[in-house]
CSV table of C-alpha atoms in Angstrom, one decimal:
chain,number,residue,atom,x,y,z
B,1,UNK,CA,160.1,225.8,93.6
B,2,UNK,CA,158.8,225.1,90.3
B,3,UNK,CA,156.2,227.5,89.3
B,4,UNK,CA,155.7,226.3,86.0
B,5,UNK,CA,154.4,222.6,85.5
B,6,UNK,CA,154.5,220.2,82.9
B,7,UNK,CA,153.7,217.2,84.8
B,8,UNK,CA,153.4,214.6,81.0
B,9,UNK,CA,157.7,214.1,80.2
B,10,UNK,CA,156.7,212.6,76.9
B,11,UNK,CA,153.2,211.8,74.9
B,12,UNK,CA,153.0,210.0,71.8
B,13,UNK,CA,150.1,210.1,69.7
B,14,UNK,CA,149.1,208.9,66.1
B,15,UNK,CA,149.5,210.8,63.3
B,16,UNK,CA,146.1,212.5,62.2
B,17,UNK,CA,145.0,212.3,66.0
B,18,UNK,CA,144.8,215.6,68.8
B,19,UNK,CA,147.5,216.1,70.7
B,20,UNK,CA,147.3,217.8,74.1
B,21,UNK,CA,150.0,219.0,76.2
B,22,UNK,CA,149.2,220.3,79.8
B,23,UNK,CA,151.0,223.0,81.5
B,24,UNK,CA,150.0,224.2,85.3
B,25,UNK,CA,151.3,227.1,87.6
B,26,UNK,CA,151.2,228.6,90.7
B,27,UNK,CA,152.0,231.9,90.7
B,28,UNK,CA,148.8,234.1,90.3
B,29,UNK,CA,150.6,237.1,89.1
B,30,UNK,CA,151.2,235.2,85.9
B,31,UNK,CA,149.3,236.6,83.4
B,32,UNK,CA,150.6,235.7,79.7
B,33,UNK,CA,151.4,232.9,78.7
B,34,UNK,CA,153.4,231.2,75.9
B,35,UNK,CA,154.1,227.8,73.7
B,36,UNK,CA,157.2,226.8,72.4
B,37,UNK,CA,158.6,224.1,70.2
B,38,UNK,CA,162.0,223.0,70.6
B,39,UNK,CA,164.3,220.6,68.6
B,40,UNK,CA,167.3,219.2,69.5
B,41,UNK,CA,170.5,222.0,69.7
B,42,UNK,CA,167.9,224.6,68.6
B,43,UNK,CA,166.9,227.6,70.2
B,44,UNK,CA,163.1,227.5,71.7
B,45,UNK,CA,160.8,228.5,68.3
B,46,UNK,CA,157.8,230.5,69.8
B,47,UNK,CA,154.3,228.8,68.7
B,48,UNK,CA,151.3,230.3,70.4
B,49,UNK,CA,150.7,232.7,73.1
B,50,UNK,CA,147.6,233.9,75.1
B,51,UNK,CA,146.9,236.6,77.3
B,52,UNK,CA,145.0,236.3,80.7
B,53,UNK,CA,142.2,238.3,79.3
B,54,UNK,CA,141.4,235.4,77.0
B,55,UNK,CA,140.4,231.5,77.8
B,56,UNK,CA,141.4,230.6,74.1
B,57,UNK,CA,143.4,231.2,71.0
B,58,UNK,CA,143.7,230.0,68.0
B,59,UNK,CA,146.4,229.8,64.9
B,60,UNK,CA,146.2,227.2,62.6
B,61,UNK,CA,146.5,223.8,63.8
B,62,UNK,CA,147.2,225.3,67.4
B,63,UNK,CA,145.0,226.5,70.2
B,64,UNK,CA,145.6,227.1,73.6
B,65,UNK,CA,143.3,227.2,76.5
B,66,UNK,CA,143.7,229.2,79.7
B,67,UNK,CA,141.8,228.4,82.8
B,68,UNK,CA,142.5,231.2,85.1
B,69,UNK,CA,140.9,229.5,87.9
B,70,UNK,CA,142.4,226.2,87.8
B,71,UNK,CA,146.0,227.9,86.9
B,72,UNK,CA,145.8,226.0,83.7
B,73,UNK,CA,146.2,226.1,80.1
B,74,UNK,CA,146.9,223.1,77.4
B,75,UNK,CA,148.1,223.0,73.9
B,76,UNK,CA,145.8,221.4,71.5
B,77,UNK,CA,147.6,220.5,67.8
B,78,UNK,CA,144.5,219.2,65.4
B,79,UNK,CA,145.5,217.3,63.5
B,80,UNK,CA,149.1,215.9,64.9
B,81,UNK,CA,151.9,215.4,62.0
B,82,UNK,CA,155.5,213.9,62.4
B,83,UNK,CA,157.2,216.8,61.8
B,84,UNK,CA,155.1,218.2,65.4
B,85,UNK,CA,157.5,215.7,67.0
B,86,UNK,CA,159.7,217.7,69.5
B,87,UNK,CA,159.8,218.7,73.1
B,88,UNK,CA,157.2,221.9,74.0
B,89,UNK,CA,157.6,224.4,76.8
B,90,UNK,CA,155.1,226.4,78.2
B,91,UNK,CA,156.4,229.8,79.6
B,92,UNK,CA,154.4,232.4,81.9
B,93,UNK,CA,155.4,235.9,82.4
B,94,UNK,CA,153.7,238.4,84.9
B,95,UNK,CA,154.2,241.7,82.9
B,96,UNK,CA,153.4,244.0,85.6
B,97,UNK,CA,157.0,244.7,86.7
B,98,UNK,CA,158.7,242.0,85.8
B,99,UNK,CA,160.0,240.7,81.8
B,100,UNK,CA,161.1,236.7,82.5
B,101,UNK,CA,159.6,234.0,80.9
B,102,UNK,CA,159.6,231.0,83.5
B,103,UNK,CA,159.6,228.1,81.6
B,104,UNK,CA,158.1,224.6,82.4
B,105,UNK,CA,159.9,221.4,82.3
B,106,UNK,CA,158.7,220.5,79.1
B,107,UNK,CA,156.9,217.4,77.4
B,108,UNK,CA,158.5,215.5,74.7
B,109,UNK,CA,155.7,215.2,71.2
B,110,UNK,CA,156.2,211.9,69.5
B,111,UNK,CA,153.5,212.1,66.9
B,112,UNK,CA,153.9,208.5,65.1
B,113,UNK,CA,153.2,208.0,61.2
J,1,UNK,CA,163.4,237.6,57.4
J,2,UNK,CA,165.9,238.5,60.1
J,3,UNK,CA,166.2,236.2,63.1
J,4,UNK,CA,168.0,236.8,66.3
J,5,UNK,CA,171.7,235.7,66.0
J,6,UNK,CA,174.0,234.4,68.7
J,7,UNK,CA,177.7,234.0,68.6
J,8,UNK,CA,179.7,231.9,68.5
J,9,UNK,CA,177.6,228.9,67.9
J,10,UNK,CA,180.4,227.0,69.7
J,11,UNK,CA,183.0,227.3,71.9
J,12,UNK,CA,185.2,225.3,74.0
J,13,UNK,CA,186.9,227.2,77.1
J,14,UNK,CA,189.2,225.5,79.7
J,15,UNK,CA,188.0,225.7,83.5
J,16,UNK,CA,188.9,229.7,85.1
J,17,UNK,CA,189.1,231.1,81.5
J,18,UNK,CA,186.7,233.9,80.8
J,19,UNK,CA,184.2,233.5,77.8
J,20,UNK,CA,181.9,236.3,75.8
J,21,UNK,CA,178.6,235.5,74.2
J,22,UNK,CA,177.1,237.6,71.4
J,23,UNK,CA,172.9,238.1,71.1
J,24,UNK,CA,172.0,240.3,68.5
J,25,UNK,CA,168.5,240.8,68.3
J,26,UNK,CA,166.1,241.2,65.5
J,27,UNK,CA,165.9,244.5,64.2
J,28,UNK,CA,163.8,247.0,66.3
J,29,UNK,CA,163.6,244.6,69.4
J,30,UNK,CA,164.4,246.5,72.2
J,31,UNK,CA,163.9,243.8,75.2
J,32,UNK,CA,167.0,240.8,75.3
J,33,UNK,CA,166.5,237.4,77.3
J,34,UNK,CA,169.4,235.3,78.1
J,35,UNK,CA,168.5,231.8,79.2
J,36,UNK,CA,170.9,228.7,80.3
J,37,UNK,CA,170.3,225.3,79.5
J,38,UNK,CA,171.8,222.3,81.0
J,39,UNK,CA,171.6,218.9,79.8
J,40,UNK,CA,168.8,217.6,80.2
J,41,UNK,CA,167.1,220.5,82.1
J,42,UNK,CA,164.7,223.5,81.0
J,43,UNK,CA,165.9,227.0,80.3
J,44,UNK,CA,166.6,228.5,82.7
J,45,UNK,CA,166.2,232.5,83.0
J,46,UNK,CA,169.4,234.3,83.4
J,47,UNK,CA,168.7,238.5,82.8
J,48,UNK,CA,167.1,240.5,80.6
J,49,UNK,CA,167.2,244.0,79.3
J,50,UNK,CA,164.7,246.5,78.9
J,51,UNK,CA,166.1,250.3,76.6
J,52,UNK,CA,169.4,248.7,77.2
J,53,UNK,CA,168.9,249.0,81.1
J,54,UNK,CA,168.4,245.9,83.1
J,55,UNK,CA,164.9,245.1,83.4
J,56,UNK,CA,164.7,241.6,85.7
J,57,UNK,CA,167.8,239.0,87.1
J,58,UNK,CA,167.2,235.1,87.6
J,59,UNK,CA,170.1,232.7,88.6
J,60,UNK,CA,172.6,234.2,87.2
J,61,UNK,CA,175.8,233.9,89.2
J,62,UNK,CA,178.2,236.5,90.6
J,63,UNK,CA,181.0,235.2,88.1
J,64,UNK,CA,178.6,236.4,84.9
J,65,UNK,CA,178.0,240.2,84.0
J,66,UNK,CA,175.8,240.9,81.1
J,67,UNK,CA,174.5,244.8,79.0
J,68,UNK,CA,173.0,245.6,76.2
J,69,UNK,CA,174.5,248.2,74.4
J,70,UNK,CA,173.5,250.8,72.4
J,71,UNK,CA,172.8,249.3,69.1
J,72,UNK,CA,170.5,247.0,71.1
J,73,UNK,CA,172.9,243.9,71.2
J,74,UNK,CA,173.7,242.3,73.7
J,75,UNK,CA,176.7,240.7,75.7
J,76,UNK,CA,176.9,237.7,77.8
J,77,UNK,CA,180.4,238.2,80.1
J,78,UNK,CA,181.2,234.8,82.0
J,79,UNK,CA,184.2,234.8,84.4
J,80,UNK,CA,186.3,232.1,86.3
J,81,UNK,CA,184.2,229.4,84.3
J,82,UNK,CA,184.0,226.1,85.7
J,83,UNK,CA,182.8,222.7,84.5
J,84,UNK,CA,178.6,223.3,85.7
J,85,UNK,CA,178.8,226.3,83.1
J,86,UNK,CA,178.9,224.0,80.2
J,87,UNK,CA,175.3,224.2,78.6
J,88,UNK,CA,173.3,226.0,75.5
J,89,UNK,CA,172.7,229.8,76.3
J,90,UNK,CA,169.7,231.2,74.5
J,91,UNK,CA,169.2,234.4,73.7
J,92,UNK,CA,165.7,236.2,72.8
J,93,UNK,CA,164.4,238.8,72.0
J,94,UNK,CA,161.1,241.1,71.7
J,95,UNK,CA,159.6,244.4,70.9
J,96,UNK,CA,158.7,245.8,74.2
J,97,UNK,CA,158.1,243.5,77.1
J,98,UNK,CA,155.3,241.2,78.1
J,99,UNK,CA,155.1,239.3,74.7
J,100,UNK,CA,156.1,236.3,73.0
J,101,UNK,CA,160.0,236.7,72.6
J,102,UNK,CA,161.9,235.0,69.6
J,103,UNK,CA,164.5,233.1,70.4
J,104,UNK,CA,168.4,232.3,68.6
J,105,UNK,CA,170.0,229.6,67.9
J,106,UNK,CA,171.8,229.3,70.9
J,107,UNK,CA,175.8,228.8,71.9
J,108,UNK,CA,176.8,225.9,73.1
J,109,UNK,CA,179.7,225.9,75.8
J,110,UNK,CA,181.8,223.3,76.9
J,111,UNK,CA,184.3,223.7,79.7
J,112,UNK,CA,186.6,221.3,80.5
């Protein structure tokens, strides 16, 4: 049973453009959630996170929005470069008793020059 | 600035041989991930560690042991390997639990 959902394998967008990557989950006791960028024989690089208290945060050229009810959140990179190209999890945690991150399957950024 | 550091980077074991990965976290991290990756696949969550006590267990099979010892390193113990054990294992870390954990570079194992 996955409980973390990326349901987009791969998105390619133009250079300059938004990109948005879509995470869902089902398990309600989820409340933090993280972004991660990952190249090829790399180790996950942690981007963003939010906490369920929030609906949005913001670093840069990254923001993520959480909506509780729909047991969603997205990744919004404004504006997209090349080097943005790579494959990005989304991982929830439920830190009330319990320390994983369950990651989702992940969806592959091609941001094209 | 420090980063967490895995070792070795790679290593090649035959099938039944027993293999030992390294996570050493960055300094004052107290909490230790270990993930598995297959090709192809997402990580998948192995065990953690908490103050060097084990704080949560995924899929992790009987054949693998793991601790965190008191320096705040931790070891990956994998037993009777066989060929499905080939994959990256990542190891990450944080300072306390419940936030965004940094991750190393990862070992890649190949049985064969």
């Amino acid at each position: 049973d996955q409980q973390v959902k990326q349901n987009s394998p791969s998105l390619s967008v133009q250079e300059g453009r938004i990109s948005i990557l879509n995470c869902d989950y089902t398990n309600s006791m989820f409340d933090y959630f993280l972004w991660y960028k990952k190249y090829p024989a790399e180790g996950p690089t942690f981007l963003i996170s939010i906490s369920s208290i929030k609906d949005k945060n913001e670093d840069g050229r990254f923001t993520v929005f959480l909506n509780k009810s729909a047991k969603h959140l997205s990744l919004h990179i404004v504006p997209s470069q090349p080097g943005d190209s790579a494959v990005y999890f989304c991982a929830a945690s439920a830190t009330s008793g319990t320390y994983k991150y369950i990651f989702g399957t992940g969806t592959r950024l091609k941001v094209l020059a | 600035a420090a980063g967490v550091i895995q070792s070795p980077r790679h290593l090649i074991k035959e099938k039944r041989e027993t293999a030992t990965l390294k996570c050493y976290p960055i300094p004052r991290h107290d909490t230790v991930y270990w993930y598995q990756q297959g090709p192809g696949q997402d990580p998948q969550f192995l065990i953690s560690f908490y103050e060097k006590m084990q704080s949560d267990k995924g899929s992790i099979p009987d054949r693998f042991s793991a601790q965190q010892f008191s320096d705040y390193h931790s070891e990956l113990n994998m037993s009777s390997l066989e060929l499905g054990d080939s994959a990256l294992y990542f190891c990450a870390s944080s300072f306390g639990q419940g936030v965004g954990a940094f991750f190393g570079q990862g070992t890649r194992l190949t049985v064969v």
